[in-house]
Amino acid sequence: QVQLVESGGGLVQAGGSLRLSCVASGRTFSSYTMAWFRQAPGKEREFVAAITWSGGNRWNADSVKGRFTISRDTAKNTMYLQMNSLEREDTAVYYCAARLGSSYQRSPLQYDYWGQGTQVTVSS
């Protein structure tokens, strides 16, 4: 059974940093693309960043380019999201997701597995 478990969320001041982690288990993810999404209150879930598990190809949403970095450690079966220069608009629940295939998709409907989410709150 596939399980994705996020951690690392919290309360941070604007301009600060956080690193989110997503531990994946239950199968071999070498053929998967992993992604981070976020959902703010009253808004739709939106794509943040994605990475292929095998080759490390990466994609970012325009809103986080230059501030957020996605990475993965295959030995630890863990994906990360390093978030720097955080803004109030980054406040949301952040979700880890996985889809079979080597291309990323911006629609959450294209992802097969999800974590439970971790709250990130940025204060001014």
PDB file of C-alpha atoms in Angstrom:
ATOM      1  CA  GLN A   1       0.000   0.000   0.000  1.00  0.00           C
ATOM      2  CA  VAL A   2       1.420   3.343  -1.040  1.00  0.00           C
ATOM      3  CA  GLN A   3       1.842   5.840   1.753  1.00  0.00           C
ATOM      4  CA  LEU A   4       3.025   9.434   1.559  1.00  0.00           C
ATOM      5  CA  VAL A   5       3.706  11.241   4.823  1.00  0.00           C
ATOM      6  CA  GLU A   6       4.498  14.956   4.930  1.00  0.00           C
ATOM      7  CA  SER A   7       6.180  16.838   7.741  1.00  0.00           C
ATOM      8  CA  GLY A   8       7.969  20.116   8.375  1.00  0.00           C
ATOM      9  CA  GLY A   9       5.126  22.601   8.253  1.00  0.00           C
ATOM     10  CA  GLY A  10       4.666  25.306  10.852  1.00  0.00           C
ATOM     11  CA  LEU A  11       4.395  29.000  11.590  1.00  0.00           C
ATOM     12  CA  VAL A  12       7.062  31.287  10.156  1.00  0.00           C
ATOM     13  CA  GLN A  13       7.446  35.017   9.655  1.00  0.00           C
ATOM     14  CA  ALA A  14       7.439  36.544   6.206  1.00  0.00           C
ATOM     15  CA  GLY A  15      10.898  36.304   4.679  1.00  0.00           C
ATOM     16  CA  GLY A  16      11.693  33.146   6.603  1.00  0.00           C
ATOM     17  CA  SER A  17      12.308  29.574   5.470  1.00  0.00           C
ATOM     18  CA  LEU A  18      10.898  26.096   5.982  1.00  0.00           C
ATOM     19  CA  ARG A  19      11.762  22.688   4.585  1.00  0.00           C
ATOM     20  CA  LEU A  20       8.989  20.202   3.980  1.00  0.00           C
ATOM     21  CA  SER A  21       9.623  16.469   3.751  1.00  0.00           C
ATOM     22  CA  CYS A  22       7.574  13.684   2.191  1.00  0.00           C
ATOM     23  CA  VAL A  23       8.469  10.102   3.013  1.00  0.00           C
ATOM     24  CA  ALA A  24       7.201   7.623   0.427  1.00  0.00           C
ATOM     25  CA  SER A  25       6.659   3.909   1.057  1.00  0.00           C
ATOM     26  CA  GLY A  26       4.795   0.921  -0.275  1.00  0.00           C
ATOM     27  CA  ARG A  27       6.402   0.464  -3.672  1.00  0.00           C
ATOM     28  CA  THR A  28       9.341   1.356  -5.862  1.00  0.00           C
ATOM     29  CA  PHE A  29       8.935   4.906  -7.131  1.00  0.00           C
ATOM     30  CA  SER A  30      11.520   4.849  -9.916  1.00  0.00           C
ATOM     31  CA  SER A  31       8.789   5.225 -12.572  1.00  0.00           C
ATOM     32  CA  TYR A  32       6.934   7.945 -10.720  1.00  0.00           C
ATOM     33  CA  THR A  33       6.813  11.711 -10.783  1.00  0.00           C
ATOM     34  CA  MET A  34       6.412  13.277  -7.370  1.00  0.00           C
ATOM     35  CA  ALA A  35       4.920  16.686  -6.727  1.00  0.00           C
ATOM     36  CA  TRP A  36       3.988  19.276  -4.159  1.00  0.00           C
ATOM     37  CA  PHE A  37       0.604  20.963  -4.243  1.00  0.00           C
ATOM     38  CA  ARG A  38      -0.924  23.496  -1.889  1.00  0.00           C
ATOM     39  CA  GLN A  39      -4.409  24.574  -0.973  1.00  0.00           C
ATOM     40  CA  ALA A  40      -5.315  27.810   0.769  1.00  0.00           C
ATOM     41  CA  PRO A  41      -8.707  28.296   2.465  1.00  0.00           C
ATOM     42  CA  GLY A  42     -11.435  28.848  -0.108  1.00  0.00           C
ATOM     43  CA  LYS A  43      -9.121  28.173  -3.042  1.00  0.00           C
ATOM     44  CA  GLU A  44      -8.474  25.261  -5.353  1.00  0.00           C
ATOM     45  CA  ARG A  45      -5.518  22.975  -4.894  1.00  0.00           C
ATOM     46  CA  GLU A  46      -2.646  24.311  -6.987  1.00  0.00           C
ATOM     47  CA  PHE A  47       0.575  22.892  -8.381  1.00  0.00           C
ATOM     48  CA  VAL A  48       3.794  24.037  -6.704  1.00  0.00           C
ATOM     49  CA  ALA A  49       6.633  21.858  -7.994  1.00  0.00           C
ATOM     50  CA  ALA A  50       7.400  18.388  -9.344  1.00  0.00           C
ATOM     51  CA  ILE A  51      10.373  16.077  -9.773  1.00  0.00           C
ATOM     52  CA  THR A  52      10.935  12.729 -11.460  1.00  0.00           C
ATOM     53  CA  TRP A  53      12.068  10.134  -8.990  1.00  0.00           C
ATOM     54  CA  SER A  54      14.601   8.507 -11.299  1.00  0.00           C
ATOM     55  CA  GLY A  55      16.187  11.377 -13.208  1.00  0.00           C
ATOM     56  CA  GLY A  56      15.552  14.350 -11.009  1.00  0.00           C
ATOM     57  CA  ASN A  57      13.945  16.486 -13.736  1.00  0.00           C
ATOM     58  CA  ARG A  58      12.228  19.398 -12.032  1.00  0.00           C
ATOM     59  CA  TRP A  59       9.435  21.864 -12.699  1.00  0.00           C
ATOM     60  CA  ASN A  60       8.202  24.829 -10.640  1.00  0.00           C
ATOM     61  CA  ALA A  61       5.143  27.010 -10.679  1.00  0.00           C
ATOM     62  CA  ASP A  62       5.917  30.593 -11.704  1.00  0.00           C
ATOM     63  CA  SER A  63       4.751  31.840  -8.310  1.00  0.00           C
ATOM     64  CA  VAL A  64       7.558  30.022  -6.486  1.00  0.00           C
ATOM     65  CA  LYS A  65      10.435  30.190  -8.977  1.00  0.00           C
ATOM     66  CA  GLY A  66      13.604  31.451  -7.368  1.00  0.00           C
ATOM     67  CA  ARG A  67      12.191  30.863  -3.867  1.00  0.00           C
ATOM     68  CA  PHE A  68      11.269  27.167  -3.617  1.00  0.00           C
ATOM     69  CA  THR A  69      13.469  24.195  -4.511  1.00  0.00           C
ATOM     70  CA  ILE A  70      12.252  20.634  -4.903  1.00  0.00           C
ATOM     71  CA  SER A  71      14.616  17.700  -4.420  1.00  0.00           C
ATOM     72  CA  ARG A  72      14.612  14.032  -3.518  1.00  0.00           C
ATOM     73  CA  ASP A  73      16.856  11.533  -1.779  1.00  0.00           C
ATOM     74  CA  THR A  74      16.216   8.142  -3.332  1.00  0.00           C
ATOM     75  CA  ALA A  75      18.209   6.337  -0.635  1.00  0.00           C
ATOM     76  CA  LYS A  76      15.841   7.734   1.996  1.00  0.00           C
ATOM     77  CA  ASN A  77      12.713   7.533  -0.166  1.00  0.00           C
ATOM     78  CA  THR A  78      12.126  11.151   0.712  1.00  0.00           C
ATOM     79  CA  MET A  79      11.178  14.236  -1.280  1.00  0.00           C
ATOM     80  CA  TYR A  80      11.800  17.747  -0.021  1.00  0.00           C
ATOM     81  CA  LEU A  81      10.561  21.261  -0.633  1.00  0.00           C
ATOM     82  CA  GLN A  82      12.925  23.974   0.524  1.00  0.00           C
ATOM     83  CA  MET A  83      10.945  27.186   0.842  1.00  0.00           C
ATOM     84  CA  ASN A  84      12.806  30.475   1.172  1.00  0.00           C
ATOM     85  CA  SER A  85      11.648  34.098   1.206  1.00  0.00           C
ATOM     86  CA  LEU A  86       8.207  32.995   2.314  1.00  0.00           C
ATOM     87  CA  GLU A  87       5.295  35.351   1.748  1.00  0.00           C
ATOM     88  CA  ARG A  88       1.864  35.535   3.375  1.00  0.00           C
ATOM     89  CA  GLU A  89       0.423  34.288   0.098  1.00  0.00           C
ATOM     90  CA  ASP A  90       2.296  31.009   0.618  1.00  0.00           C
ATOM     91  CA  THR A  91       0.053  30.174   3.579  1.00  0.00           C
ATOM     92  CA  ALA A  92      -1.704  26.894   2.771  1.00  0.00           C
ATOM     93  CA  VAL A  93      -1.858  23.195   3.454  1.00  0.00           C
ATOM     94  CA  TYR A  94       0.927  21.579   1.448  1.00  0.00           C
ATOM     95  CA  TYR A  95       0.395  18.125  -0.017  1.00  0.00           C
ATOM     96  CA  CYS A  96       2.765  15.551  -1.400  1.00  0.00           C
ATOM     97  CA  ALA A  97       1.513  13.592  -4.435  1.00  0.00           C
ATOM     98  CA  ALA A  98       2.690  10.881  -6.808  1.00  0.00           C
ATOM     99  CA  ARG A  99       1.755   9.814 -10.326  1.00  0.00           C
ATOM    100  CA  LEU A 100       3.006   6.997 -12.519  1.00  0.00           C
ATOM    101  CA  GLY A 101       5.015   8.368 -15.423  1.00  0.00           C
ATOM    102  CA  SER A 102       7.912  10.665 -16.198  1.00  0.00           C
ATOM    103  CA  SER A 103       6.006  13.818 -17.029  1.00  0.00           C
ATOM    104  CA  TYR A 104       4.534  16.265 -14.615  1.00  0.00           C
ATOM    105  CA  GLN A 105       0.949  17.438 -14.624  1.00  0.00           C
ATOM    106  CA  ARG A 106      -0.425  20.604 -13.072  1.00  0.00           C
ATOM    107  CA  SER A 107      -3.855  19.144 -12.443  1.00  0.00           C
ATOM    108  CA  PRO A 108      -4.264  17.336  -9.130  1.00  0.00           C
ATOM    109  CA  LEU A 109      -6.662  14.963 -10.896  1.00  0.00           C
ATOM    110  CA  GLN A 110      -3.660  13.383 -12.652  1.00  0.00           C
ATOM    111  CA  TYR A 111      -2.075  12.173  -9.424  1.00  0.00           C
ATOM    112  CA  ASP A 112      -2.706   8.735  -7.994  1.00  0.00           C
ATOM    113  CA  TYR A 113      -1.525   9.042  -4.417  1.00  0.00           C
ATOM    114  CA  TRP A 114      -1.664  11.801  -1.816  1.00  0.00           C
ATOM    115  CA  GLY A 115      -0.374  12.529   1.636  1.00  0.00           C
ATOM    116  CA  GLN A 116      -2.460  13.975   4.439  1.00  0.00           C
ATOM    117  CA  GLY A 117      -0.980  17.473   4.160  1.00  0.00           C
ATOM    118  CA  THR A 118       1.043  19.755   6.409  1.00  0.00           C
ATOM    119  CA  GLN A 119       0.041  23.296   7.350  1.00  0.00           C
ATOM    120  CA  VAL A 120       2.318  26.208   6.489  1.00  0.00           C
ATOM    121  CA  THR A 121       1.381  29.581   7.950  1.00  0.00           C
ATOM    122  CA  VAL A 122       3.332  32.725   7.097  1.00  0.00           C
ATOM    123  CA  SER A 123       2.759  35.732   9.322  1.00  0.00           C
ATOM    124  CA  SER A 124       3.573  39.341   8.499  1.00  0.00           C
TER     125      SER A 124
END
